[in-house]
XYZ file of N, CA and C in Angstrom:
468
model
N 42.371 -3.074 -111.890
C 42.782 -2.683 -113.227
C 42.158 -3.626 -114.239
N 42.037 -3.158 -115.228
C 41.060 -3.875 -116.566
C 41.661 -3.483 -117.467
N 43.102 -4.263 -117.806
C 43.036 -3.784 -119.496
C 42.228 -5.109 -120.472
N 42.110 -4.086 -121.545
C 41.427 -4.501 -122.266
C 41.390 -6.008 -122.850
N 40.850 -6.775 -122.714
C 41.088 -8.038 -123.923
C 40.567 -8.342 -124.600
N 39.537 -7.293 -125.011
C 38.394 -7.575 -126.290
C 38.709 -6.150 -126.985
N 38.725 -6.228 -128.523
C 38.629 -4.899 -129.447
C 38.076 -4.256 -128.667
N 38.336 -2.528 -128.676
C 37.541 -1.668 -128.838
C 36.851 -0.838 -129.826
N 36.009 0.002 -129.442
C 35.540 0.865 -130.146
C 37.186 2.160 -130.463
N 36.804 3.118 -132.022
C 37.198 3.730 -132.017
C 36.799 4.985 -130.855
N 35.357 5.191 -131.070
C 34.987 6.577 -129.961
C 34.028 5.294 -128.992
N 34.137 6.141 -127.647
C 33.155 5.651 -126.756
C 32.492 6.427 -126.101
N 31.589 6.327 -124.974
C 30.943 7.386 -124.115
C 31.814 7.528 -122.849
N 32.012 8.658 -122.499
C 32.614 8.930 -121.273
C 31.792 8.913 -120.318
N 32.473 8.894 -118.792
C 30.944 8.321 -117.924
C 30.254 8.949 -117.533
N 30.530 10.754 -118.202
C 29.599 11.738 -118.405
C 28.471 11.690 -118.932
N 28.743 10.743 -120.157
C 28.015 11.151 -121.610
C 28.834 11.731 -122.488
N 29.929 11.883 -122.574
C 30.544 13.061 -123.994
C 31.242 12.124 -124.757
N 31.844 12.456 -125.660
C 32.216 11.220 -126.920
C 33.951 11.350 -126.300
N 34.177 9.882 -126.518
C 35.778 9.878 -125.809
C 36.577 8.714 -126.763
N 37.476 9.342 -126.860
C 38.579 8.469 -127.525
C 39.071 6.925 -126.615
N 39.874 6.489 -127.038
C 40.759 5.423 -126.521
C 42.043 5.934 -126.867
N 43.034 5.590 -125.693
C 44.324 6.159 -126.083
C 45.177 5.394 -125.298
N 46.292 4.866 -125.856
C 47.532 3.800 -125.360
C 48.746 4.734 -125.487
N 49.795 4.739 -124.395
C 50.614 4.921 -124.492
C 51.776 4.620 -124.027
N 53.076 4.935 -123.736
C 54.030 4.022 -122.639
C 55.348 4.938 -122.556
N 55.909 4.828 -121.280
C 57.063 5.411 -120.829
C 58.174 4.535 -121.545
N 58.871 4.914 -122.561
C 59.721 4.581 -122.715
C 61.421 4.508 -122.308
N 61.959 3.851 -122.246
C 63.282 4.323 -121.446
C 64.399 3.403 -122.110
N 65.440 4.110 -122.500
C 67.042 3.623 -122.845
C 67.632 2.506 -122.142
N 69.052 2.365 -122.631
C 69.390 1.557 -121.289
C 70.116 2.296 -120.856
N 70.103 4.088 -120.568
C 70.692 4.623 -119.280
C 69.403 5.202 -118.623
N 68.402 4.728 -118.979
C 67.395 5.190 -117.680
C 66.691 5.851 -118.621
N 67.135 6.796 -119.216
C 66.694 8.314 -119.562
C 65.308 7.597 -120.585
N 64.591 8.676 -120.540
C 63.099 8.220 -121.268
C 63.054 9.324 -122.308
N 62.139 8.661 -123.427
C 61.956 9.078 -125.048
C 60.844 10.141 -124.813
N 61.258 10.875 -125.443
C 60.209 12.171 -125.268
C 60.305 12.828 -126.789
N 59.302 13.461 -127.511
C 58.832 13.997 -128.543
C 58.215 15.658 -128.134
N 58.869 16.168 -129.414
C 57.886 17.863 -129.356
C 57.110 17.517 -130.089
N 55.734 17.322 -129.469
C 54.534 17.346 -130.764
C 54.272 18.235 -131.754
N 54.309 17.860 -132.865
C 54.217 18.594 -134.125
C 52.344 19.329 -134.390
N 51.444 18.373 -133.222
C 50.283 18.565 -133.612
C 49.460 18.487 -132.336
N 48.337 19.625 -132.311
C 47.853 19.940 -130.775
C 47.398 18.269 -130.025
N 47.446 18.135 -128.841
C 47.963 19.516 -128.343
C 49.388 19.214 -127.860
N 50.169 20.754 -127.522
C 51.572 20.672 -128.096
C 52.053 20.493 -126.949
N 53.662 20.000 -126.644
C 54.409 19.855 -125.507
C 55.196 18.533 -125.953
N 56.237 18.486 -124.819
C 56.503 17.200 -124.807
C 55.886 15.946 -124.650
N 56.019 14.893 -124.735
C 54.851 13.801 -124.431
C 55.862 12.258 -124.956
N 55.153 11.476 -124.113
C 55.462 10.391 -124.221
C 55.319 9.597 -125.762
N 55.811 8.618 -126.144
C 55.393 7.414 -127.334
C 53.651 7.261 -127.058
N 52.695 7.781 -127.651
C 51.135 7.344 -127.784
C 50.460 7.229 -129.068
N 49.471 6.592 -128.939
C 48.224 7.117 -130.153
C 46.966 6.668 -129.522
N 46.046 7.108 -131.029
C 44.771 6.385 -130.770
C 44.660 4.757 -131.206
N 43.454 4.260 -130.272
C 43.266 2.544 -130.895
C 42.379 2.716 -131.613
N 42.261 2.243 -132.663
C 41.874 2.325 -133.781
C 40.832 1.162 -133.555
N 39.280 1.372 -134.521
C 38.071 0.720 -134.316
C 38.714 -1.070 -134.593
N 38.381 -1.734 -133.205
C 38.549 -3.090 -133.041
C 39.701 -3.375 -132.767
N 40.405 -2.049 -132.329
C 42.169 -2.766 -131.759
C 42.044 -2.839 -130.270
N 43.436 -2.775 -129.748
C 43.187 -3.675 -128.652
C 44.954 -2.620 -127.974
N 44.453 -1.945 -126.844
C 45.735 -1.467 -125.739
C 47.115 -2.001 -126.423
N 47.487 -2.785 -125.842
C 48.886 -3.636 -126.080
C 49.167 -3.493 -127.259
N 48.667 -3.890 -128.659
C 49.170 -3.944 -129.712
C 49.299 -2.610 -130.282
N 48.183 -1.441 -129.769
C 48.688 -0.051 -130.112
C 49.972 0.285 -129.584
N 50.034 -0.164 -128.515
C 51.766 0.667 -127.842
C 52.606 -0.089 -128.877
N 52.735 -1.434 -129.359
C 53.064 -2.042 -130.257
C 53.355 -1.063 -131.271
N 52.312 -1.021 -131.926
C 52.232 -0.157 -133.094
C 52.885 1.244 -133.453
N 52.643 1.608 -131.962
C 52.763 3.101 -132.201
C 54.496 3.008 -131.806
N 55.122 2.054 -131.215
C 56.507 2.213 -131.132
C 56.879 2.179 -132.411
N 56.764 1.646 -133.260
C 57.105 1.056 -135.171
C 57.120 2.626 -135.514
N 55.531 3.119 -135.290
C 55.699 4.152 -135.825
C 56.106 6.066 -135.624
N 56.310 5.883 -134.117
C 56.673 6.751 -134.030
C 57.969 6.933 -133.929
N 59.041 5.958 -133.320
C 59.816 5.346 -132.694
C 61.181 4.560 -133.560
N 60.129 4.190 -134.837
C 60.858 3.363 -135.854
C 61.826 2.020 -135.457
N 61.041 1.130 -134.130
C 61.526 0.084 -133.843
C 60.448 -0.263 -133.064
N 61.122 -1.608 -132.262
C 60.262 -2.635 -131.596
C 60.309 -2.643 -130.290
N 59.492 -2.239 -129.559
C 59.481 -2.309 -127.819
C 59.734 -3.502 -127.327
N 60.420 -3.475 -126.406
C 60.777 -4.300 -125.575
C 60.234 -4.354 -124.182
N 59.981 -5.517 -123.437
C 59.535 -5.757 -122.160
C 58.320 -4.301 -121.595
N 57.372 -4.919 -122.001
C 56.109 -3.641 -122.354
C 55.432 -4.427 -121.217
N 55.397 -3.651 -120.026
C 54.830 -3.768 -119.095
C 53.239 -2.934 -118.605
N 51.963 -3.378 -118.142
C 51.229 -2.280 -118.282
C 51.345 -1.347 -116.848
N 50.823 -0.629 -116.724
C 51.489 0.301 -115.359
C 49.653 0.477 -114.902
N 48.939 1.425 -115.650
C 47.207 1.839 -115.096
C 46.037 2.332 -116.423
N 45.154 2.417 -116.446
C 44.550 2.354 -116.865
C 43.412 3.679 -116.257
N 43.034 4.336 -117.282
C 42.225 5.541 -116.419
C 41.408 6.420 -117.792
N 40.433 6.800 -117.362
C 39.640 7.710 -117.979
C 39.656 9.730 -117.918
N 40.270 10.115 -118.399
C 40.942 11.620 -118.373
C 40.256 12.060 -118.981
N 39.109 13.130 -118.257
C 37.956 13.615 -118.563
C 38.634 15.002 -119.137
N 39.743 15.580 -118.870
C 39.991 16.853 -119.369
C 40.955 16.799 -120.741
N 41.104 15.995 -121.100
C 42.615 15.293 -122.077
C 42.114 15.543 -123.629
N 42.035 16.383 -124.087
C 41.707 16.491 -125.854
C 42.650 16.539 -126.834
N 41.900 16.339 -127.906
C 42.420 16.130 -129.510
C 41.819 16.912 -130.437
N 42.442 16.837 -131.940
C 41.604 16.890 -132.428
C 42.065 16.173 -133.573
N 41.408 15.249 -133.984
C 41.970 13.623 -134.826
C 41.808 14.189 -135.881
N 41.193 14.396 -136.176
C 40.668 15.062 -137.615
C 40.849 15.856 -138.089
N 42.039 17.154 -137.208
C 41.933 17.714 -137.475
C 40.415 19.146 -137.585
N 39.908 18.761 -137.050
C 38.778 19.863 -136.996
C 37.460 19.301 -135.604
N 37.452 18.039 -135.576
C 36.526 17.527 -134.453
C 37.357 17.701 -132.861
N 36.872 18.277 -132.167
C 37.859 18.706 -130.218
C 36.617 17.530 -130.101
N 38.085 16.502 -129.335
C 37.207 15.695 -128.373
C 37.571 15.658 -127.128
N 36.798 15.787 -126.280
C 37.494 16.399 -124.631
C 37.949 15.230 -123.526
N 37.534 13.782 -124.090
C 37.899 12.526 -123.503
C 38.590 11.742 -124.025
N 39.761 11.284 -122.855
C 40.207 10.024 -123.660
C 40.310 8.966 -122.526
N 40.130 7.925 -122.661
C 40.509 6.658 -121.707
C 41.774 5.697 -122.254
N 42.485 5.936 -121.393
C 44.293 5.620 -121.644
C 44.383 4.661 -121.260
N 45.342 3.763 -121.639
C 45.916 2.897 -121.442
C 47.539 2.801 -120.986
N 47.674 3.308 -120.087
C 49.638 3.587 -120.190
C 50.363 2.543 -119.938
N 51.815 2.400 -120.498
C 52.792 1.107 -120.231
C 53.994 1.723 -119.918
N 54.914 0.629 -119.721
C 56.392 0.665 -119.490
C 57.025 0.190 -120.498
N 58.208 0.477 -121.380
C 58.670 -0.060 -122.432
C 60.250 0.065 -122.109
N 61.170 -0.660 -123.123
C 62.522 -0.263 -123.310
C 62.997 -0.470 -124.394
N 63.821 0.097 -125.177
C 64.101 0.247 -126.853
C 66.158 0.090 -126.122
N 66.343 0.106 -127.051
C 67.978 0.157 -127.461
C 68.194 1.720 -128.338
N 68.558 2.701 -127.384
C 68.557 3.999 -128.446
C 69.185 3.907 -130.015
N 70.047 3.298 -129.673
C 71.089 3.382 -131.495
C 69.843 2.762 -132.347
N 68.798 1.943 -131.791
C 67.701 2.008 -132.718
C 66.577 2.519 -133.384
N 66.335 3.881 -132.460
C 65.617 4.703 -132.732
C 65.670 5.598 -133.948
N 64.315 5.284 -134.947
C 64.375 6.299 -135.643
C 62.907 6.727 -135.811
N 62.843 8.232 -135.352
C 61.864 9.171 -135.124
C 61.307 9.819 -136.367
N 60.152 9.319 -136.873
C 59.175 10.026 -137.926
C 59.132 11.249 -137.908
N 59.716 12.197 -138.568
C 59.276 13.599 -138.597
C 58.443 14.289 -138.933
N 56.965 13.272 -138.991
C 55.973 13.868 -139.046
C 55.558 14.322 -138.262
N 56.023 13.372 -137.100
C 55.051 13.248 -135.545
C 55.879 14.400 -134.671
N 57.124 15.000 -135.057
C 57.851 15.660 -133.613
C 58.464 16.940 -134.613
N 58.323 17.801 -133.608
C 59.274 18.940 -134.564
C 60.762 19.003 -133.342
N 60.879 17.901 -132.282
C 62.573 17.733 -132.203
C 61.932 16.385 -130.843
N 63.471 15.453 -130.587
C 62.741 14.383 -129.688
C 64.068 14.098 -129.102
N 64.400 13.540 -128.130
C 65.587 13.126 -127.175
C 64.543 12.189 -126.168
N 66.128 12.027 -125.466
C 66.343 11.526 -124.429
C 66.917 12.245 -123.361
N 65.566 12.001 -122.024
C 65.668 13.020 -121.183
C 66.311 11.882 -120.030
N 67.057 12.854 -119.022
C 67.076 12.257 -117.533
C 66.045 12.839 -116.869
N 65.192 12.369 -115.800
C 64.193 12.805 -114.958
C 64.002 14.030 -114.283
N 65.537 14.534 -114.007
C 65.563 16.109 -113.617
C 65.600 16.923 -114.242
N 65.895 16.526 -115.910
C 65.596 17.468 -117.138
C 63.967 17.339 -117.287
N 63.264 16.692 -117.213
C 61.872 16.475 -117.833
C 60.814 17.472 -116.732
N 61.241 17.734 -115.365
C 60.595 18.895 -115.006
C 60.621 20.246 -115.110
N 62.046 20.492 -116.380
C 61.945 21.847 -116.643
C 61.352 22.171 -117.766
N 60.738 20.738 -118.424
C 60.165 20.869 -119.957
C 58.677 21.181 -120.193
N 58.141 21.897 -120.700
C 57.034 21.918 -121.063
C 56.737 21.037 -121.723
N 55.732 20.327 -121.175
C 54.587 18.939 -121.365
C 53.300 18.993 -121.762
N 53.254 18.072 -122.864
C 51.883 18.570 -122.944
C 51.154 17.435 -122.008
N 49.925 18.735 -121.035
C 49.095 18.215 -119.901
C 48.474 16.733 -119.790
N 48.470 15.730 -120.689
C 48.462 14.802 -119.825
C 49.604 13.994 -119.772
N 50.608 13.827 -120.312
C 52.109 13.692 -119.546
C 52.490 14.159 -118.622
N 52.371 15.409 -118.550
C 52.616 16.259 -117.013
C 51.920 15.364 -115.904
N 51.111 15.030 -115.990
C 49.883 14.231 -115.429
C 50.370 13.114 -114.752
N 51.144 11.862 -116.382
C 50.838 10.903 -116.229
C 52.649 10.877 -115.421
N 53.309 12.108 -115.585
C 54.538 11.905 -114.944
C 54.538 11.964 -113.230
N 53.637 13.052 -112.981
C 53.734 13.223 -112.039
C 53.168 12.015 -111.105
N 51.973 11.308 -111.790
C 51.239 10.336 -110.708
C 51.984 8.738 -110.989
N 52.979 8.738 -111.773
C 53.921 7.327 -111.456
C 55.226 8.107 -110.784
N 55.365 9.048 -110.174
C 56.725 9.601 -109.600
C 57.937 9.995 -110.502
N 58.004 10.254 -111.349
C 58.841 10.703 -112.693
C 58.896 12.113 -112.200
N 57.929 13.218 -112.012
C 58.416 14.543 -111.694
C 57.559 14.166 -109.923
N 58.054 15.348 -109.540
C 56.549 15.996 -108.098
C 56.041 16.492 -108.800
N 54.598 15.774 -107.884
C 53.435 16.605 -107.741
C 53.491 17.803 -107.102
């Protein structure tokens, strides 16, 4: 595993050749277990974990950082990293109008205090807290489905 300890780029090359994002994200979880989940307001759609993009010269860790503040409206706690991987099928579109078909992730482990959560309603059109046998009847968006199934959260 290699996370990062030098800035990255905003876009990079995938080890195709195609233009690929950077993307951090992390399993968040309560203190009854149950993990933070969002309806994305913006493609592509499903449930999905706390993520974003790293932004030109940031750095893994401090995005999950970041993106807890802002999606989350608090401060992660005990942010563990879990893997690191390049998801050749995983798109966006940042801009709004540019599909980029790569991203290379960064995923973590986190824990918040729920009574602290407060969820931006830009980012979700509804968000809870799931238990693990609720989260396989939810529609996900595909790389959560993904990233649930290959740390043991749902079956494969």
């Amino acid at each position: 595993m290699n996370v990062a300890n030098k800035p990255l780029p905003e876009v990079g090359k995938a080890s195709d050749g195609r233009v690929m994002h950077y993307s951090a994200g992390a399993i968040v979880e309560n203190e009854k277990g149950e993990i933070f989940l969002l309806d994305r307001r913006y493609e592509p759609y499903g449930f999905a974990g706390m993520a974003g993009h790293i932004d030109k010269g940031g750095m893994p860790y401090a995005t999950v950082i970041r993106e807890g503040k802002e999606e989350m409206g608090t401060r992660l706690m005990g942010v563990d990293f879990i893997l690191e991987e390049e998801v050749p099928w995983n798109h966006c579109r940042n801009d709004g109008v540019t599909r980029i078909e790569v991203h290379h992730w960064y995923l973590y482990r986190a824990k918040v205090n729920s009574r602290d959560v407060r969820v931006d309603k830009r980012e979700a059109t509804r968000w809870g807290w799931y238990p693990k046998e609720e989260i396989r009847v939810l529609v996900l968006e595909p790389v959560w489905e993904y990233w649930f199934k290959k740390v043991g959260i749902i079956p494969a």
